[in-house]
Tab-separated table of C-alpha atoms and ligand atoms in Angstrom:
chain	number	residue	atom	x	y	z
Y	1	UNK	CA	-16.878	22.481	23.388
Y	2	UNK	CA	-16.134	23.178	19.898
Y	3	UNK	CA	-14.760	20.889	17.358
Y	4	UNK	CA	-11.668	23.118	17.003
Y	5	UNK	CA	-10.930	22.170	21.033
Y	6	UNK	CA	-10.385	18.513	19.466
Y	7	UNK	CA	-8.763	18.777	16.470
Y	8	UNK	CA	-5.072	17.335	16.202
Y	9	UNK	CA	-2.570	19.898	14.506
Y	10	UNK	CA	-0.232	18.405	11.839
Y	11	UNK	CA	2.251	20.804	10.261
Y	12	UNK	CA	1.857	21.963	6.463
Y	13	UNK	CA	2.753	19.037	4.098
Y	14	UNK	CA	5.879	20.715	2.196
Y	15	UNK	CA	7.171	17.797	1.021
Y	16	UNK	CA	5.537	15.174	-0.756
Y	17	UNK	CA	7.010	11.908	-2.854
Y	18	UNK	CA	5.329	9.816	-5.596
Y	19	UNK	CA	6.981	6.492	-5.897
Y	20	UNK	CA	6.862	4.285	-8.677
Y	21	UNK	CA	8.866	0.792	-9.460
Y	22	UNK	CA	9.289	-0.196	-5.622
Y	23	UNK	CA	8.518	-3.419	-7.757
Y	24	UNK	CA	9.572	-3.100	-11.475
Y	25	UNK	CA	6.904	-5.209	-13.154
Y	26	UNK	CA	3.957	-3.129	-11.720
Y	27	UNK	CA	3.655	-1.024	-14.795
Y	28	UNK	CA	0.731	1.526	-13.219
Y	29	UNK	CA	2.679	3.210	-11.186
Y	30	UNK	CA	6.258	2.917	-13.279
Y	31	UNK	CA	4.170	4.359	-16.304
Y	32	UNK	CA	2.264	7.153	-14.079
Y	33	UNK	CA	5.528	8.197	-12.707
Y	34	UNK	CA	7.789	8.336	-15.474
Y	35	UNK	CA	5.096	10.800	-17.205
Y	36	UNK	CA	4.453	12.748	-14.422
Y	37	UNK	CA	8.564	12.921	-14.214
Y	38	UNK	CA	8.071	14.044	-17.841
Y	39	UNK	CA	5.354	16.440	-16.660
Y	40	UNK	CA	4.911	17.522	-13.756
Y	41	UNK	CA	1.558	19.936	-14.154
Y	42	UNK	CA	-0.711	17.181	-13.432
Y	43	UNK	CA	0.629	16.620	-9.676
Y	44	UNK	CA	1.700	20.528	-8.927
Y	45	UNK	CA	-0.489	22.202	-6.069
Y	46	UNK	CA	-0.061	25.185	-4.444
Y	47	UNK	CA	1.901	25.394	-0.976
Y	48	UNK	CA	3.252	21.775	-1.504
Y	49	UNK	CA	6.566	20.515	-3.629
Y	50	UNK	CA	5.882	17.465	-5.255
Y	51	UNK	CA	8.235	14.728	-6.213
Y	52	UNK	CA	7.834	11.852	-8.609
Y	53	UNK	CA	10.454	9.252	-8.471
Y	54	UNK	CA	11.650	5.663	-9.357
Y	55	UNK	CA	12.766	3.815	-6.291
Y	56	UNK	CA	13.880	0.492	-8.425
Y	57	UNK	CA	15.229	1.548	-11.679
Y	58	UNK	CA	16.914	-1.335	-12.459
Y	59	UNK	CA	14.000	-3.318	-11.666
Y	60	UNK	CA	11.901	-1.203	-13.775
Y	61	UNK	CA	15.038	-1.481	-16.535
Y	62	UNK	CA	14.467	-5.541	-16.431
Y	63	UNK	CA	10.577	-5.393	-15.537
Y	64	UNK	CA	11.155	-7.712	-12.549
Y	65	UNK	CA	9.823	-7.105	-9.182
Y	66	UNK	CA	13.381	-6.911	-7.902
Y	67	UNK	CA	17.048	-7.657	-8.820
Y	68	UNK	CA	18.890	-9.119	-4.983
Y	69	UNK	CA	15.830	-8.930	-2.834
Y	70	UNK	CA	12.310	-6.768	-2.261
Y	71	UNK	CA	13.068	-3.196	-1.976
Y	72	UNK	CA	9.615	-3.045	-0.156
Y	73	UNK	CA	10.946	-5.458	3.123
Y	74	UNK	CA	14.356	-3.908	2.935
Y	75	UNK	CA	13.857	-0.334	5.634
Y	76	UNK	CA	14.878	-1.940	8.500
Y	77	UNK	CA	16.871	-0.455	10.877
Y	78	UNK	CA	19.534	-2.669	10.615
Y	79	UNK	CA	19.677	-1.864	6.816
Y	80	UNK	CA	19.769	1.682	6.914
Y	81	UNK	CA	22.204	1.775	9.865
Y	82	UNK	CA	24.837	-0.710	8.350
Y	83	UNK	CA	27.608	1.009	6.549
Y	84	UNK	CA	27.283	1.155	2.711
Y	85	UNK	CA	29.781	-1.097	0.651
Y	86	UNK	CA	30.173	-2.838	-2.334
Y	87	UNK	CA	28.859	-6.462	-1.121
Y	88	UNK	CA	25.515	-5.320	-0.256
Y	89	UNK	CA	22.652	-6.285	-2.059
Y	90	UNK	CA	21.395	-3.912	-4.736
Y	91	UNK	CA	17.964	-3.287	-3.041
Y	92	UNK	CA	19.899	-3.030	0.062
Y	93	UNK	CA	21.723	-0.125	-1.187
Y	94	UNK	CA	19.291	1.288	-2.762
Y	95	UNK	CA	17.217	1.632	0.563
Y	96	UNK	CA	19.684	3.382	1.843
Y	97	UNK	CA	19.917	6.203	-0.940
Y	98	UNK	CA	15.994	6.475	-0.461
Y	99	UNK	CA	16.429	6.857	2.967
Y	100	UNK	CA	18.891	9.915	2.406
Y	101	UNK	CA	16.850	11.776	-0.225
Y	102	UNK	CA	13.617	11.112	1.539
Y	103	UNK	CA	14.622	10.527	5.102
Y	104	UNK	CA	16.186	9.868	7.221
Y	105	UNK	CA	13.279	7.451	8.630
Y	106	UNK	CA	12.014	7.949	12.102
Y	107	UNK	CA	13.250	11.572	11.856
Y	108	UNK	CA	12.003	15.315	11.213
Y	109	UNK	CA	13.433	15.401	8.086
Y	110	UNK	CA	11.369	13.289	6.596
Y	111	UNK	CA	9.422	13.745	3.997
Y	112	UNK	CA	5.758	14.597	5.146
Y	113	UNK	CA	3.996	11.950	2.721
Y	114	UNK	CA	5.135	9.369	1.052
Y	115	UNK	CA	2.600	7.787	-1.712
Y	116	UNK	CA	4.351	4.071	-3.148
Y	117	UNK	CA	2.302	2.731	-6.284
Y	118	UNK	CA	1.955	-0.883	-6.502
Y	119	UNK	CA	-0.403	-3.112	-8.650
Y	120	UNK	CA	-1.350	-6.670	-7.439
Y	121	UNK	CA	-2.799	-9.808	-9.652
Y	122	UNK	CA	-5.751	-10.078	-7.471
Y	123	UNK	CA	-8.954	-8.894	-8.060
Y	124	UNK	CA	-8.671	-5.923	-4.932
Y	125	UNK	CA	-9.691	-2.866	-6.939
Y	126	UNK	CA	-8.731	0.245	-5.608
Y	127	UNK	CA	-6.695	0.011	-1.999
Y	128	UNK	CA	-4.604	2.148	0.245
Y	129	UNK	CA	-2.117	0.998	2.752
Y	130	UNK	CA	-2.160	2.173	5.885
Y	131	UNK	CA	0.519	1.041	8.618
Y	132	UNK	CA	-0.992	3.127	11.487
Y	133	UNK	CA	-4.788	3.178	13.443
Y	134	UNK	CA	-3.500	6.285	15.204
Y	135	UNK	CA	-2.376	8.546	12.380
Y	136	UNK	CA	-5.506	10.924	11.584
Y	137	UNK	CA	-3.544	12.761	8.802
Y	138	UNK	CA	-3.944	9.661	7.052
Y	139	UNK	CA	-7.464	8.176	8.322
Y	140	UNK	CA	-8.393	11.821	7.316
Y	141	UNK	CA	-7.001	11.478	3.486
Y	142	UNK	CA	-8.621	8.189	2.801
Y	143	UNK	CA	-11.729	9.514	4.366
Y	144	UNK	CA	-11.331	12.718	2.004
Y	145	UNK	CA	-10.391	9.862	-0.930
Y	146	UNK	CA	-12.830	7.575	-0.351
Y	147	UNK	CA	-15.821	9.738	-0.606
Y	148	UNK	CA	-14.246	11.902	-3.464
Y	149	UNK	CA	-13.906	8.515	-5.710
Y	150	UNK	CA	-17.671	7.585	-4.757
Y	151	UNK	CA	-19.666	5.424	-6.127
Y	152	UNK	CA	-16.201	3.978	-7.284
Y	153	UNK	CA	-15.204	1.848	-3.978
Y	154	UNK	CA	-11.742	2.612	-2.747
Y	155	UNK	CA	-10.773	0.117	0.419
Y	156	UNK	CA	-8.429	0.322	3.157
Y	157	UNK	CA	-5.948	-2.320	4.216
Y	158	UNK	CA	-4.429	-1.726	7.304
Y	159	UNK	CA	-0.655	-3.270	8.634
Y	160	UNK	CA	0.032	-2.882	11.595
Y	161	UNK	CA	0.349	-6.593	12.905
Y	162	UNK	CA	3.153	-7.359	14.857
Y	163	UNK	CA	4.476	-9.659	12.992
Y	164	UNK	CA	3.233	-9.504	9.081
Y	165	UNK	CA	4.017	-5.760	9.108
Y	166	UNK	CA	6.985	-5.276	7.088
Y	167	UNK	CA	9.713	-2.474	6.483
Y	168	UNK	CA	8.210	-0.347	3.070
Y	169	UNK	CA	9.750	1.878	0.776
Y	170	UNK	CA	7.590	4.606	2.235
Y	171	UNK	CA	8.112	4.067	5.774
Y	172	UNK	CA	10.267	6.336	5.481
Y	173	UNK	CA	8.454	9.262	5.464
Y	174	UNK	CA	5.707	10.708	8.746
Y	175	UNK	CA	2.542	9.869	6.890
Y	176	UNK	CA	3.213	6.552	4.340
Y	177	UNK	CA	0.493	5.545	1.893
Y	178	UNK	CA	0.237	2.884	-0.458
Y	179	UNK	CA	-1.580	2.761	-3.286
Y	180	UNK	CA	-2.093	-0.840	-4.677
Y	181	UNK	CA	-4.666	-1.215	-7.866
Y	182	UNK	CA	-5.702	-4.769	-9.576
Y	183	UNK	CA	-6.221	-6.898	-10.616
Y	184	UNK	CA	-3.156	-6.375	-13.651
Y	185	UNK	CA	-0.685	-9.151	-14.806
Y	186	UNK	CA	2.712	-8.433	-14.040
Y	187	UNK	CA	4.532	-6.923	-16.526
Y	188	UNK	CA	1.152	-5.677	-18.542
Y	189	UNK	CA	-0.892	-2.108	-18.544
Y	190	UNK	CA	-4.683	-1.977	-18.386
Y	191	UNK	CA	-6.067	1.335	-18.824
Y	192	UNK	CA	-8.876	0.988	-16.318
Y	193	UNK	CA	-6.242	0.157	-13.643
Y	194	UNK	CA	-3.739	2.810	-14.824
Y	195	UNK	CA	-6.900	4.945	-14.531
Y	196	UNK	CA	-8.366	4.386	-11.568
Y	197	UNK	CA	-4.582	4.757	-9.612
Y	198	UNK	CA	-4.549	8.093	-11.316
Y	199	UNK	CA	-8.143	9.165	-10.175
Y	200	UNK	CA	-7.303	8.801	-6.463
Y	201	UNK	CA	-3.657	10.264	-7.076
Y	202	UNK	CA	-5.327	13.064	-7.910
Y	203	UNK	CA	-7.743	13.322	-5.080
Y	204	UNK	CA	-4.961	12.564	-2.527
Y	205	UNK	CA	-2.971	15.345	-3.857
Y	206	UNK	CA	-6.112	18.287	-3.506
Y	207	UNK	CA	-6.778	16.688	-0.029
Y	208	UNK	CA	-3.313	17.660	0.859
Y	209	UNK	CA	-3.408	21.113	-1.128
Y	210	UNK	CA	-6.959	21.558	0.993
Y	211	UNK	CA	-5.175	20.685	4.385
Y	212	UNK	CA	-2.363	23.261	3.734
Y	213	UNK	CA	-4.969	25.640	2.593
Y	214	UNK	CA	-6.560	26.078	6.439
Y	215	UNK	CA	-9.268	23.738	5.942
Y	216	UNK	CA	-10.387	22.002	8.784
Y	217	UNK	CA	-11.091	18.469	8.526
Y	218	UNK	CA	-14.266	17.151	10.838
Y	219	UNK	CA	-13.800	13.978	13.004
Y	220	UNK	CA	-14.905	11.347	11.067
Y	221	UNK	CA	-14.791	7.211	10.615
Y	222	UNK	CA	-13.366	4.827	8.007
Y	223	UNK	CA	-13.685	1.453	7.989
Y	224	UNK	CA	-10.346	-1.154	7.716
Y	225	UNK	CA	-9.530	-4.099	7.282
Y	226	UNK	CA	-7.139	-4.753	9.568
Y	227	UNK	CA	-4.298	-7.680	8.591
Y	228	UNK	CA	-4.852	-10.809	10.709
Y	229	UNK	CA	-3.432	-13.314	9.518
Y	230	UNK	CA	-1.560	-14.667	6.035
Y	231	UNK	CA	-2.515	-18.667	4.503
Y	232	UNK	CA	0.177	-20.574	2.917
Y	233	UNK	CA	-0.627	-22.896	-0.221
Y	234	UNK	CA	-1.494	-26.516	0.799
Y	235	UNK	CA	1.987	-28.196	0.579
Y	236	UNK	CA	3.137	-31.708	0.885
Y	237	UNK	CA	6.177	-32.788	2.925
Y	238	UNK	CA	8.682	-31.652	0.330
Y	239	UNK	CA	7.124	-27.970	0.342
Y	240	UNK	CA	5.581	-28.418	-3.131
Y	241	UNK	CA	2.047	-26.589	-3.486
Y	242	UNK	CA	-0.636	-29.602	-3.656
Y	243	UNK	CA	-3.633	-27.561	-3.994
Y	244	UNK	CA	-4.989	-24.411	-6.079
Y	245	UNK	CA	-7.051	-21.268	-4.747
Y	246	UNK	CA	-10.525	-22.929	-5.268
Y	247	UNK	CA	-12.884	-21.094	-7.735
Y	248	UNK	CA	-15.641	-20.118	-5.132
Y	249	UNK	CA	-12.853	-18.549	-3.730
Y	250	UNK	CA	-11.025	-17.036	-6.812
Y	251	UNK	CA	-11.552	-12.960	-7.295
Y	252	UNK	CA	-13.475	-12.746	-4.089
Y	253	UNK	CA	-10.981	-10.602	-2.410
Y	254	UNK	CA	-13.042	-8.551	0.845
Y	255	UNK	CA	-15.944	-11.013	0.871
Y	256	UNK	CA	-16.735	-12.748	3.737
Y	257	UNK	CA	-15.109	-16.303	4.023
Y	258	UNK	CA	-17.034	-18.191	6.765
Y	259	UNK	CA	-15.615	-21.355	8.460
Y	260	UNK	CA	-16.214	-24.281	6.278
Y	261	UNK	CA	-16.314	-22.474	2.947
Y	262	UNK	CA	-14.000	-23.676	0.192
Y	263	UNK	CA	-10.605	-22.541	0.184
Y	264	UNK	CA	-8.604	-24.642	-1.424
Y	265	UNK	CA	-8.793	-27.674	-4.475
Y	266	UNK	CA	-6.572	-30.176	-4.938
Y	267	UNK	CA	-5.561	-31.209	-8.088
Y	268	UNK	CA	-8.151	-34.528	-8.073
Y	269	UNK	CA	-10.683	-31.759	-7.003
Y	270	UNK	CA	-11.019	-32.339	-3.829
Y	271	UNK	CA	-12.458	-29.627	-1.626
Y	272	UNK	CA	-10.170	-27.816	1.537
Y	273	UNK	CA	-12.414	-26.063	3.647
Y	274	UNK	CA	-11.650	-22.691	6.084
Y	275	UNK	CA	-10.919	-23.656	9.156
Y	276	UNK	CA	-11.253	-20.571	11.908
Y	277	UNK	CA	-12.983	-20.095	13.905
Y	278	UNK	CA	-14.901	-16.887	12.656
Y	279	UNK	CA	-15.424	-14.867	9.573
Y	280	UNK	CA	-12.586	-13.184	7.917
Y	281	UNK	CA	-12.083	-11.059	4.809
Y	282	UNK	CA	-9.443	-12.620	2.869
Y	283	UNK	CA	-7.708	-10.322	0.652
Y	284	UNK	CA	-4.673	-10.681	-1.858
Y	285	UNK	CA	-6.112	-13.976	-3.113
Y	286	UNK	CA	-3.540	-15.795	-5.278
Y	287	UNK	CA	-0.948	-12.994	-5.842
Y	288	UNK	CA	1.561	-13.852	-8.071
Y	289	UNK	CA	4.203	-11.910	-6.460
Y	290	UNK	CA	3.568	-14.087	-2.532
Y	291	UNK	CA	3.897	-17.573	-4.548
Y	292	UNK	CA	7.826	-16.589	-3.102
Y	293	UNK	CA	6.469	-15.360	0.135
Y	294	UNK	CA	4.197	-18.769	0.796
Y	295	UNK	CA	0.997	-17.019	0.798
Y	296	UNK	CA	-2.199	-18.216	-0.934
Y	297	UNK	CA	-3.982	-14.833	0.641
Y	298	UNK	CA	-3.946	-12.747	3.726
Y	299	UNK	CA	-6.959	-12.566	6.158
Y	300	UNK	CA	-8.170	-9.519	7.712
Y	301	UNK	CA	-11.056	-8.486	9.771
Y	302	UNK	CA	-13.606	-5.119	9.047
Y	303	UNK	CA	-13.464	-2.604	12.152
Y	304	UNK	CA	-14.272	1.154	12.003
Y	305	UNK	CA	-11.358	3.471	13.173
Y	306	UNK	CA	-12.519	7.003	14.682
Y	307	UNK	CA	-10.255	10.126	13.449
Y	308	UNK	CA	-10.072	12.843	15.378
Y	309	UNK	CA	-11.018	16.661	13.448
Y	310	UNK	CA	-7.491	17.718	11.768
Y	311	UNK	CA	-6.084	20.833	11.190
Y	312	UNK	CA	-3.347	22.918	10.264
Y	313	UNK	CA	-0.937	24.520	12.814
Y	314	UNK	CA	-1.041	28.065	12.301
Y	315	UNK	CA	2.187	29.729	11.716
N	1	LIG	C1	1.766	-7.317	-4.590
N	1	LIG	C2	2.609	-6.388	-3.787
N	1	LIG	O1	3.724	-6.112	-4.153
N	1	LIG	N1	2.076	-5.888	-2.674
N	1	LIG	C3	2.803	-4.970	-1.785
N	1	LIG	C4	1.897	-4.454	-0.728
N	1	LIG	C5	2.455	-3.270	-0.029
N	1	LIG	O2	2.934	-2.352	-0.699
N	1	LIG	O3	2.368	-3.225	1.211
N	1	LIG	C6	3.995	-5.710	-1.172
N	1	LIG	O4	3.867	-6.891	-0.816
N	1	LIG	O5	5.050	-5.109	-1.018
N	2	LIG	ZN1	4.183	-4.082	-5.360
């Protein structure tokens, strides 16, 4: 049987969005899209329209992550299906004018690919988002990605837990990617991670001008980390945080965490342990922005996702 019996047809990617400011103090991806808003030659390819766009202006305006409440939790149904008014949260609104331009969700009108830059305070590198195990198009870019950005490592983080995935800004489109680079203060630009966002920006956008192009894209593997579970802060009875991320643990984001290694130090240095029951890959470590969210870090677990070949449906 030949490979072309297998492959799984996607239409041509026409449409393809660039968001930056989902949160307004990651300054990557507000800085890479106001220039390439500026100028667009560095994202144009041929048979695709690209758009680069601010999703939280006035987030960006006051270089907060958000003004009412985070634009990246706020696509849920019952947002975009309430009727717009003027009590409504800002982000609340503003969810719904993203879901009109690049929307509507859940629908063929969506936009094909949606890419949302974010930059986190832990030391993750390079990462890409994924929200589905199932959707080749995507296992197929961040195949393409990874080995493009080679020997530069470019990991995969992938929601789709029941309850920890959450309703993004680029949910709304058929195929949404994230793009998160650290580690980078909030509010603060570092040229290596402005650069290294950029790099695989650049090699997401020729995988897609490839795909549209005819190529056929082999069946292949990537390996995940798939989200398992999120770790609140040590607290004491009247919620305050009584320990710190301990240093053994600090920066290690995708090493293995075994049970019993340190987690956790209190402030008279005393040592909190991991307590599962297996190994884990603990990722997000310390993130400013969850301090809000009650989340020292977020566990996942390595497992190697099969993509079927992909290919373009011929007109
Ligand atoms: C640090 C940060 O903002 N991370 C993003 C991750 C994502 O885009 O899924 C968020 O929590 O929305
Ligand atoms: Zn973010």
């Amino acid at each position: 049987m030949s490979s072309r019996v297998n492959a799984s047809y996607f239409p041509q990617a026409e449409r393809v969005a660039i968001f930056g400011g989902t949160h307004g103090n990651e300054m990557s991806g507000v800085t890479l899209v106001n220039m390439w808003i500026k100028n667009r030659a560095e994202i144009e390819r041929s048979g695709v329209a690209v758009r680069a766009f601010i999703t939280n202006p006035r987030a960006v305006e006051k270089c907060s992550r958000y003004i009412d409440t985070d634009l990246n939790r706020a696509f849920t149904p019952e947002n975009l299906s309430t009727a717009s008014g003027d009590g409504l949260p800002y982000e609340v609104q503003r969810a719904k004018e993203v879901n009109q331009i690049f929307g509507p969700k859940g629908s063929p009108d969506a936009y094909d690919v949606i890419f949302d830059l974010h930059n986190t305070t832990s030391n993750m590198g390079s990462t890409l988002i994924l929200e589905s195990s199932t959707d080749y198009f995507n296992l197929q870019m961040v195949h393409y990605i990874k080995k493009a950005i080679a020997p530069e490592s470019c990991m995969v983080l992938l929601n789709e837990h029941p309850h920890l995935k959450y309703a993004t800004t680029r949910s709304v489109a058929k195929h949404p990617v994230g793009l998160e680079v650290g580690p980078q203060p909030q509010g603060v630009l570092r040229s290596n991670i402005f650069e290294s966002m950029r790099a695989i920006m650049k090699h997401a956008l020729d995988f897609i001008e490839l795909f549209n192009s005819g190529v056929e894209f082999p069946a292949c593997s990537v390996e995940v980390f798939r989200v398992h579970e999120r770790v609140d802060y040590p607290r004491d009875t009247n919620g305050n945080i009584t320990a710190m991320v301990h240093p053994h643990l600090q920066d290690c984001d995708w090493e293995p965490l075994n049970p019993g290694d340190p987690m956790f130090q209190t402030f008279d240095g005393r040592t909190i342990p991991y307590e599962g029951a297996s190994p884990v890959y603990p990722t997000f470590i310390n993130e400013a922005a969850y301090y809000e969210k009650q989340q020292a870090c977020i566990t996942t677990r390595r497992e190697t996702l099969a993509a079927n070949a992909i290919r373009k449906i011929s007109k």
